[in-house]
Amino acid sequence: MVVGAVVGALVLVVSVGGVLAWAGSGRDLVALPDDCSAVVGDELLAEAFDGAVPDLDGGFTTADPDELGLHGELRCSASHEGARLSVAVLLSDGEDEERLERYFQKYGEPTGEHYDGAPAGELTEHDLGNGYSVDVLWDDPSLGERSVVGVTVDGSGDGGYFVMEGGQGAVWAGNAVVMVGLDNSMAPESSGLDAESLYARVESLTAAVVDQVPRVAER
């Protein structure tokens, strides 16, 4: 799941409550409701879209067209005024750590040249040339088996198609890889969030999904 044309795949943070919920039984999560609202509720949508609660598309499937060895996957999305929220949860065999590691590396590692040389936990300005730059902020907190969160923000505030503003959280927890992306690159104007504020929002959204998944999943 790629969030926008300019934001690489990245991830996030699990709260203490979420960690306890994931570790509750030791059994694999094998299915989720075929209803995105069970995982992505109105409160999360309102946080993502500054109070707006747009419709959700998507659901859960046990089909595995790419033969990834999944129990199933949930994919959901919502958009409002050019901003887009994407949520994906991949459920795999919990004993197959190599496969889970591969999923996380594919979806959770920061990618894109604007992350090159940007140290974890530090706001970095990346020069794109021609007097244009973006602010980059990412980190890889020691939460879950693996986790990382990252955002890219255009500080110019010019808006239009070339808004570079988005981020993604992903976390490997138990037998799942959870990804939450927020992309504003198609919005007519910037959200007004700086990199630190957008980072906090993406982190909070991802934590909410990570907390909710084991509460509604079948084991």
Short mmCIF file of C-alpha atoms in Angstrom, two decimals:
data_model
loop_
_atom_site.label_atom_id
_atom_site.label_comp_id
_atom_site.label_asym_id
_atom_site.label_seq_id
_atom_site.Cartn_x
_atom_site.Cartn_y
_atom_site.Cartn_z
CA MET A 1 0.00 0.00 0.00
CA VAL A 2 1.61 3.20 -1.15
CA VAL A 3 0.30 6.46 0.23
CA GLY A 4 0.47 9.08 -2.51
CA ALA A 5 3.05 9.51 -5.24
CA VAL A 6 5.65 11.05 -2.96
CA VAL A 7 5.38 9.15 0.31
CA GLY A 8 7.12 5.82 0.69
CA ALA A 9 5.74 2.95 2.73
CA LEU A 10 6.32 3.56 6.45
CA VAL A 11 4.96 2.84 10.17
CA LEU A 12 3.80 3.20 13.75
CA VAL A 13 3.18 2.90 17.37
CA VAL A 14 1.33 0.45 19.56
CA SER A 15 -0.12 1.62 22.87
CA VAL A 16 0.30 -0.41 26.06
CA GLY A 17 -3.36 -1.48 25.92
CA GLY A 18 -2.90 -2.68 22.36
CA VAL A 19 0.13 -4.76 23.26
CA LEU A 20 -1.82 -6.51 26.02
CA ALA A 21 -4.76 -7.17 23.70
CA TRP A 22 -2.54 -8.70 21.03
CA ALA A 23 -0.79 -10.96 23.52
CA GLY A 24 -4.00 -12.06 25.23
CA SER A 25 -4.37 -15.64 23.99
CA GLY A 26 -1.30 -16.50 21.93
CA ARG A 27 -3.53 -17.74 19.07
CA ASP A 28 -3.38 -16.37 15.56
CA LEU A 29 -5.88 -13.76 14.43
CA VAL A 30 -7.44 -15.49 11.41
CA ALA A 31 -10.28 -13.20 10.27
CA LEU A 32 -11.67 -9.69 10.64
CA PRO A 33 -15.23 -8.41 10.12
CA ASP A 34 -16.11 -7.72 6.50
CA ASP A 35 -17.06 -4.24 7.63
CA CYS A 36 -14.44 -1.52 7.67
CA SER A 37 -16.36 0.48 10.26
CA ALA A 38 -15.68 -2.27 12.84
CA VAL A 39 -11.97 -1.42 12.62
CA VAL A 40 -12.05 2.18 11.36
CA GLY A 41 -14.77 3.87 13.38
CA ASP A 42 -16.24 7.36 13.21
CA GLU A 43 -13.87 8.71 15.87
CA LEU A 44 -10.85 7.69 13.83
CA LEU A 45 -12.33 9.19 10.65
CA ALA A 46 -13.08 12.44 12.45
CA GLU A 47 -9.49 12.59 13.68
CA ALA A 48 -8.12 11.89 10.21
CA PHE A 49 -10.33 14.45 8.46
CA ASP A 50 -10.63 17.26 11.02
CA GLY A 51 -14.16 16.37 12.08
CA ALA A 52 -15.52 15.04 8.79
CA VAL A 53 -16.81 11.44 8.67
CA PRO A 54 -16.74 10.29 5.02
CA ASP A 55 -17.94 6.91 3.78
CA LEU A 56 -15.60 3.92 3.98
CA ASP A 57 -14.93 1.56 1.08
CA GLY A 58 -13.45 -1.93 1.23
CA GLY A 59 -13.66 -5.00 3.44
CA PHE A 60 -12.04 -8.28 4.45
CA THR A 61 -11.24 -11.16 2.13
CA THR A 62 -9.77 -14.59 2.68
CA ALA A 63 -8.86 -14.85 -0.99
CA ASP A 64 -5.13 -14.80 -1.69
CA PRO A 65 -4.76 -13.96 -5.38
CA ASP A 66 -1.06 -13.26 -5.04
CA GLU A 67 -0.44 -16.49 -3.09
CA LEU A 68 1.09 -14.59 -0.21
CA GLY A 69 0.19 -17.27 2.34
CA LEU A 70 -2.30 -15.07 4.16
CA HIS A 71 -5.21 -16.01 6.42
CA GLY A 72 -6.81 -12.93 4.89
CA GLU A 73 -6.51 -9.19 4.50
CA LEU A 74 -8.56 -6.11 5.32
CA ARG A 75 -8.30 -3.11 3.03
CA CYS A 76 -10.28 0.07 3.69
CA SER A 77 -10.18 3.63 2.41
CA ALA A 78 -12.00 6.93 2.79
CA SER A 79 -11.49 10.33 1.22
CA HIS A 80 -12.62 13.89 1.87
CA GLU A 81 -11.78 17.03 -0.09
CA GLY A 82 -8.74 15.44 -1.70
CA ALA A 83 -7.31 13.86 1.45
CA ARG A 84 -7.28 10.07 1.63
CA LEU A 85 -7.04 7.59 4.51
CA SER A 86 -5.95 4.03 3.74
CA VAL A 87 -5.94 1.10 6.17
CA ALA A 88 -4.68 -2.42 5.52
CA VAL A 89 -4.28 -5.41 7.83
CA LEU A 90 -2.52 -8.55 6.59
CA LEU A 91 -3.05 -11.68 8.71
CA SER A 92 -0.46 -14.42 8.27
CA ASP A 93 0.72 -17.57 10.04
CA GLY A 94 2.21 -16.39 13.32
CA GLU A 95 4.86 -19.14 13.23
CA ASP A 96 6.13 -17.96 9.86
CA GLU A 97 8.28 -15.09 11.13
CA GLU A 98 10.23 -14.97 7.87
CA ARG A 99 7.04 -14.22 5.95
CA LEU A 100 5.95 -11.57 8.46
CA GLU A 101 9.40 -9.99 8.30
CA ARG A 102 9.12 -9.90 4.52
CA TYR A 103 5.70 -8.22 4.68
CA PHE A 104 7.00 -5.62 7.08
CA GLN A 105 10.08 -4.88 4.99
CA LYS A 106 7.89 -4.49 1.91
CA TYR A 107 5.33 -2.21 3.53
CA GLY A 108 7.09 -0.77 6.55
CA GLU A 109 10.54 0.36 5.47
CA PRO A 110 10.94 4.07 4.61
CA THR A 111 11.55 4.44 0.87
CA GLY A 112 12.18 7.32 -1.49
CA GLU A 113 15.24 9.46 -2.00
CA HIS A 114 13.92 12.17 0.32
CA TYR A 115 14.53 9.75 3.22
CA ASP A 116 18.14 9.11 2.25
CA GLY A 117 20.38 10.39 5.00
CA ALA A 118 17.48 11.54 7.18
CA PRO A 119 18.26 10.37 10.74
CA ALA A 120 15.52 8.75 12.79
CA GLY A 121 13.69 11.09 15.14
CA GLU A 122 15.05 14.29 13.61
CA LEU A 123 13.23 16.79 11.41
CA THR A 124 15.19 16.98 8.15
CA GLU A 125 14.83 19.31 5.18
CA HIS A 126 15.31 17.55 1.86
CA ASP A 127 16.30 19.71 -1.11
CA LEU A 128 14.45 18.69 -4.28
CA GLY A 129 16.24 21.27 -6.40
CA ASN A 130 15.03 24.41 -8.13
CA GLY A 131 14.51 26.07 -4.77
CA TYR A 132 11.99 23.44 -3.67
CA SER A 133 12.27 21.36 -0.49
CA VAL A 134 10.22 19.16 1.83
CA ASP A 135 10.37 18.43 5.54
CA VAL A 136 10.89 14.77 6.44
CA LEU A 137 10.36 13.15 9.83
CA TRP A 138 10.48 9.43 10.60
CA ASP A 139 11.27 7.16 13.51
CA ASP A 140 11.36 3.45 14.37
CA PRO A 141 10.18 3.05 17.96
CA SER A 142 10.71 -0.33 19.63
CA LEU A 143 7.04 -1.30 19.77
CA GLY A 144 5.58 -4.58 18.62
CA GLU A 145 8.01 -6.85 16.81
CA ARG A 146 8.86 -4.04 14.38
CA SER A 147 7.51 -0.53 13.86
CA VAL A 148 8.21 2.76 12.14
CA VAL A 149 6.36 5.97 11.30
CA GLY A 150 7.21 8.64 8.76
CA VAL A 151 5.83 11.77 7.11
CA THR A 152 6.75 14.16 4.33
CA VAL A 153 5.46 17.74 4.31
CA ASP A 154 5.81 20.53 1.77
CA GLY A 155 6.33 23.70 3.74
CA SER A 156 5.45 26.08 0.92
CA GLY A 157 1.67 25.73 1.36
CA ASP A 158 1.03 26.43 -2.35
CA GLY A 159 -1.58 23.65 -2.63
CA GLY A 160 -2.81 22.04 -5.80
CA TYR A 161 -1.60 18.82 -7.36
CA PHE A 162 1.95 19.31 -6.11
CA VAL A 163 1.12 19.32 -2.41
CA MET A 164 3.64 16.90 -0.88
CA GLU A 165 2.00 16.03 2.37
CA GLY A 166 1.41 12.58 3.74
CA GLY A 167 2.63 9.79 5.92
CA GLN A 168 2.14 6.17 6.78
CA GLY A 169 2.32 4.02 9.86
CA ALA A 170 2.88 0.27 9.85
CA VAL A 171 3.44 -2.19 12.67
CA TRP A 172 4.21 -5.87 12.88
CA ALA A 173 2.27 -7.16 15.90
CA GLY A 174 1.60 -10.84 16.53
CA ASN A 175 0.65 -12.50 13.24
CA ALA A 176 -0.39 -9.24 11.54
CA VAL A 177 1.13 -6.36 9.67
CA VAL A 178 -1.00 -3.23 10.09
CA MET A 179 -0.66 -0.19 7.84
CA VAL A 180 -2.36 3.20 8.08
CA GLY A 181 -1.70 5.94 5.54
CA LEU A 182 -2.84 9.53 5.33
CA ASP A 183 -2.25 11.32 2.03
CA ASN A 184 -3.11 14.93 1.19
CA SER A 185 -1.26 15.13 -2.13
CA MET A 186 -4.45 15.55 -4.18
CA ALA A 187 -6.02 18.20 -1.95
CA PRO A 188 -6.50 21.73 -3.33
CA GLU A 189 -4.50 23.16 -0.45
CA SER A 190 -2.24 22.17 2.40
CA SER A 191 -3.83 20.98 5.65
CA GLY A 192 -1.67 23.47 7.52
CA LEU A 193 -0.04 20.73 9.62
CA ASP A 194 3.71 20.88 10.07
CA ALA A 195 5.77 17.67 10.03
CA GLU A 196 5.64 17.17 13.79
CA SER A 197 1.86 17.60 13.89
CA LEU A 198 1.29 15.29 10.94
CA TYR A 199 3.60 12.71 12.51
CA ALA A 200 1.55 12.85 15.72
CA ARG A 201 -1.68 12.40 13.77
CA VAL A 202 -0.42 9.41 11.78
CA GLU A 203 0.95 7.85 14.97
CA SER A 204 -2.36 8.31 16.76
CA LEU A 205 -4.41 6.89 13.87
CA THR A 206 -2.20 3.85 13.57
CA ALA A 207 -2.27 3.20 17.31
CA ALA A 208 -6.08 3.29 17.23
CA VAL A 209 -6.23 0.66 14.48
CA VAL A 210 -3.62 -1.54 16.20
CA ASP A 211 -5.68 -1.38 19.40
CA GLN A 212 -8.93 -2.23 17.63
CA VAL A 213 -7.84 -5.15 15.44
CA PRO A 214 -7.47 -7.80 18.20
CA ARG A 215 -10.72 -6.65 19.82
CA VAL A 216 -12.82 -7.51 16.77
CA ALA A 217 -10.77 -10.31 15.14
CA GLU A 218 -11.56 -14.02 15.16
CA ARG A 219 -8.90 -16.33 16.59
#
